Short mmCIF file of C-alpha atoms in Angstrom, two decimals:
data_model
loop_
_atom_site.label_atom_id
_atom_site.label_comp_id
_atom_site.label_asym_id
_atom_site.label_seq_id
_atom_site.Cartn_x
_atom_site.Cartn_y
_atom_site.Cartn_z
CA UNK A 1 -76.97 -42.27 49.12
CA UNK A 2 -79.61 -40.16 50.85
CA UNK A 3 -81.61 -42.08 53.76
CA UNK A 4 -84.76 -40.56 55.66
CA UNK A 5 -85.53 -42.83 58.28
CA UNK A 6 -89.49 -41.74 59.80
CA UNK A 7 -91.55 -43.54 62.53
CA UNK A 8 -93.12 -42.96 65.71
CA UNK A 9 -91.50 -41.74 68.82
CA UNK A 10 -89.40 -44.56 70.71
CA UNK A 11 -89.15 -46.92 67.53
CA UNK A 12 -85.49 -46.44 66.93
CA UNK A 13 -85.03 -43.85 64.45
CA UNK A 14 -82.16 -42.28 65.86
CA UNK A 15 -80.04 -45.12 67.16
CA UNK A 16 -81.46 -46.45 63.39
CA UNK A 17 -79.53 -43.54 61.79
CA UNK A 18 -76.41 -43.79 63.62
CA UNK A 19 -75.68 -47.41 62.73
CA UNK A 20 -76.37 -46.54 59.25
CA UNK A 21 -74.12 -43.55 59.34
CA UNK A 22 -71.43 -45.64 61.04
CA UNK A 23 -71.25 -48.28 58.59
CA UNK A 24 -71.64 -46.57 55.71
CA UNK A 25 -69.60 -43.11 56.58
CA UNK A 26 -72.39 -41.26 55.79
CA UNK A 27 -73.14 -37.92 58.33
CA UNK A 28 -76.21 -37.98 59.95
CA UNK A 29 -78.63 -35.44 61.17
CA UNK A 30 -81.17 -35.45 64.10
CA UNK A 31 -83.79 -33.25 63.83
CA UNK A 32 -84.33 -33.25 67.67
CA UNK A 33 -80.87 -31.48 67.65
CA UNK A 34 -81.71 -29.22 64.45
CA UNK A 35 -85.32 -28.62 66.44
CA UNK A 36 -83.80 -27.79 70.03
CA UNK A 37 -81.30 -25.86 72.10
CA UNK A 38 -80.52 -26.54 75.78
CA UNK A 39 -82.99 -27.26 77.82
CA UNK A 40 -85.50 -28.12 75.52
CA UNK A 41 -86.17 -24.75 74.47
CA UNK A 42 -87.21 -24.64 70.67
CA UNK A 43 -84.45 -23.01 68.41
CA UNK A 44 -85.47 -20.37 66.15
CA UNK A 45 -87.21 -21.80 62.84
CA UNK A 46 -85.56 -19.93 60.50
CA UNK A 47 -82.07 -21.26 61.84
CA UNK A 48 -83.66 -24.67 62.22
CA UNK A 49 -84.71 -24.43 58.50
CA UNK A 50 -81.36 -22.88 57.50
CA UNK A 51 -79.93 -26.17 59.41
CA UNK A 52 -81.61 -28.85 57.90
CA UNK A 53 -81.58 -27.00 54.30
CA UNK A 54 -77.45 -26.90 54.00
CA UNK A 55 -77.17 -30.39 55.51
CA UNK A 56 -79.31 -31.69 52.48
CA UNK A 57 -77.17 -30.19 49.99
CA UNK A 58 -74.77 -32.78 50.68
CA UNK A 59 -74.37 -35.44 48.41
CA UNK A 60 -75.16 -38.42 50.81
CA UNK A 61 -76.67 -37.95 54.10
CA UNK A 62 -78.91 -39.93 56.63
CA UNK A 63 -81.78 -37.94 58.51
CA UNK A 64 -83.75 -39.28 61.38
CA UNK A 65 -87.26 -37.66 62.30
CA UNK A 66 -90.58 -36.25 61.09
CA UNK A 67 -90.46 -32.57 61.34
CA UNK A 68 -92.54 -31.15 58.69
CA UNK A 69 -91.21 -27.53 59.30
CA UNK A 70 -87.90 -28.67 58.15
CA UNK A 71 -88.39 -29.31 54.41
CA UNK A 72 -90.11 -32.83 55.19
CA UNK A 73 -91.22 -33.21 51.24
CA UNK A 74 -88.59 -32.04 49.86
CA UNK A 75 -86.40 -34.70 52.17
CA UNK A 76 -88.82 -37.21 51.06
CA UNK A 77 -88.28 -36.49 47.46
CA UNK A 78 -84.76 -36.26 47.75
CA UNK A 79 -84.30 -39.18 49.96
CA UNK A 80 -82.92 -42.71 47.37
CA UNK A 81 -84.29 -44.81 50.59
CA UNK A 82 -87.14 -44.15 53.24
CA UNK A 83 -86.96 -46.04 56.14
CA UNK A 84 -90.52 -46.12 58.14
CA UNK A 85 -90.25 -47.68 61.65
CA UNK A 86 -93.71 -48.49 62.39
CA UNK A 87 -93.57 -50.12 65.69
CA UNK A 88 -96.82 -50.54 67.91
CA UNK A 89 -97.04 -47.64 70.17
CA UNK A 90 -96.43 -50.35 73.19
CA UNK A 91 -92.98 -51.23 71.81
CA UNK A 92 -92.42 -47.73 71.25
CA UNK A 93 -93.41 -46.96 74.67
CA UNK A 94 -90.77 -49.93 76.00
CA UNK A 95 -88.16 -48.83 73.95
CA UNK A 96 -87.95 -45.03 75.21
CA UNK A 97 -88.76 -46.15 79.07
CA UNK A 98 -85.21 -48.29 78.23
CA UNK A 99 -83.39 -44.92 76.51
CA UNK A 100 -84.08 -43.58 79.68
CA UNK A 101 -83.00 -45.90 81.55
CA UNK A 102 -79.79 -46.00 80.13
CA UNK A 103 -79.36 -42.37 79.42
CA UNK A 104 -81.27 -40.74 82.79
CA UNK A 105 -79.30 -37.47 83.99
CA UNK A 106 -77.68 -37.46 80.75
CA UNK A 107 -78.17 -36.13 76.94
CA UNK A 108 -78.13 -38.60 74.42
CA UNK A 109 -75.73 -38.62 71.51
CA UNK A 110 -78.94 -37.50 68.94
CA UNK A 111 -80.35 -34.68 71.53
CA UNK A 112 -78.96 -31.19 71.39
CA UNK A 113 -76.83 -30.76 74.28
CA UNK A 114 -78.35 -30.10 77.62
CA UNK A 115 -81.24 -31.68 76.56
CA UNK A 116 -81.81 -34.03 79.97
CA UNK A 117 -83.14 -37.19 78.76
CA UNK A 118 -86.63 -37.25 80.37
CA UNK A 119 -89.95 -40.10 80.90
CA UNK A 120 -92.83 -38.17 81.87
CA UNK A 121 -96.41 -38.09 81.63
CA UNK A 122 -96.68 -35.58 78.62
CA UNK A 123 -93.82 -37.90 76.64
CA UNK A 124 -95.60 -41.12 77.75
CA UNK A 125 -99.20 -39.55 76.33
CA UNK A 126 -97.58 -38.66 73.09
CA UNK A 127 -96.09 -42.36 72.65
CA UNK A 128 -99.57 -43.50 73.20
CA UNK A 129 -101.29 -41.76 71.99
CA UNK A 130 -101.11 -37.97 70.76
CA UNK A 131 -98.28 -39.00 68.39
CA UNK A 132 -100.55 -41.07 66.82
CA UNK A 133 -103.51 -39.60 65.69
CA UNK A 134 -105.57 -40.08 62.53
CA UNK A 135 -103.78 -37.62 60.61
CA UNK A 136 -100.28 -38.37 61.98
CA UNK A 137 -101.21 -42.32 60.56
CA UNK A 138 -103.04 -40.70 57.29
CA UNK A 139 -99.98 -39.10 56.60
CA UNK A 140 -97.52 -41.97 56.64
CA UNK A 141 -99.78 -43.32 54.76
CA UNK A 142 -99.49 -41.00 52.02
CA UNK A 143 -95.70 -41.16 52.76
CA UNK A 144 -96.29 -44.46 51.33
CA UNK A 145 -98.34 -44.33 48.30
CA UNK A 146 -96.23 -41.59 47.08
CA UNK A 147 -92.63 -43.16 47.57
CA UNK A 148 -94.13 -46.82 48.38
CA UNK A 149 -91.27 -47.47 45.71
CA UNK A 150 -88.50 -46.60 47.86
CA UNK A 151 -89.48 -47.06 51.23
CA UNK A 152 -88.99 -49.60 53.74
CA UNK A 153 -91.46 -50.35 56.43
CA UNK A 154 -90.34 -52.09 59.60
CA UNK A 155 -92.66 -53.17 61.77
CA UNK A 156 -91.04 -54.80 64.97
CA UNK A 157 -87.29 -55.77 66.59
CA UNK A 158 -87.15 -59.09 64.23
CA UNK A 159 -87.58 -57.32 61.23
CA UNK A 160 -85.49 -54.66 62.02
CA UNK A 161 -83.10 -57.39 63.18
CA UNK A 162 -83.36 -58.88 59.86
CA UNK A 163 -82.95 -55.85 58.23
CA UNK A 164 -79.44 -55.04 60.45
CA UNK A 165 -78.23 -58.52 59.84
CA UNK A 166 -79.33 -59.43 56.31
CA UNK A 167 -81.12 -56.95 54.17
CA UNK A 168 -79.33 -53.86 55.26
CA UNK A 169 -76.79 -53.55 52.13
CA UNK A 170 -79.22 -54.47 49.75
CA UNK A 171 -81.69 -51.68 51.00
CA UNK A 172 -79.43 -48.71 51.82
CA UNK A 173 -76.88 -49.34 49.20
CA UNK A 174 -79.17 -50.72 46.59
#
């Protein structure tokens, strides 16, 4: 089973991914860690590339994020399920103020290492709003007219509570 699970920043992708992963025993990627080295510093894109590229030779795989650069279509086409978290950007916004919360001074489990969780203004713009332009929303929406067939949208915490509790199986493992 192949999984790409999309959405905005703060939705959930990542801790999305992991439960997945977990239940299923199927490795996950972040693309935050393929995209980053300490300290927020951009890795190299051809090693990114070469990254993402030999992790989706594997025969099952889950892969959380939206980074074009890293073979986005070909992810898409690959992917069995697509899993869009489209959360309004204020429940976005709540959900990463609480990430920091619990992870401030610290790096996450799906951040490259010494990557400093951080809440400032430039992260709280691109919640709001710069992470959700016209074309960023035109383009999930092409996301779903071309693999509307395999994709699941979620849309706030009771579906995706529904989905975790109920529909989960049936979605991921078909």
């Amino acid at each position: 089973m192949k999984i790409a699970i999309i959405g905005y920043s703060g939705s959930g992708k990542s801790t999305l991914a992991e439960i997945i992963g977990k239940k299923y025993s199927i490795p996950v990627l972040h693309l935050d860690k393929v995209n980053f080295l300490p300290g927020w510093v951009e890795r190299n894109i051809d090693e990114s590339r070469r990254i993402a590229e030999e992790f989706m030779k594997k025969d099952s795989w889950v892969i959380d994020g939206n980074y074009g650069k890293f073979f986005q279509k070909e992810r898409l086409e690959a992917a069995d399920r697509i899993i869009f978290l489209d959360f309004n950007r204020f429940s976005c916004l709540l959900r990463a103020y609480r990430r920091y919360i619990i992870h401030k001074g610290k790096t996450r489990s799906s951040a490259a290492e010494g990557c400093i969780e951080k809440f400032d203004g430039v992260f709280i713009r691109w919640i709001l709003a710069d992470g959700r332009t016209k074309a960023k929303r035109d383009y999930f929406k092409s996301v779903l007219k071309m693999h509307g067939h395999k994709t699941v949208v979620i849309k706030n915490q009771r579906q995706l509570d529904l989905f975790l509790n109920r529909r989960m199986d049936y979605y991921v493992m078909g």
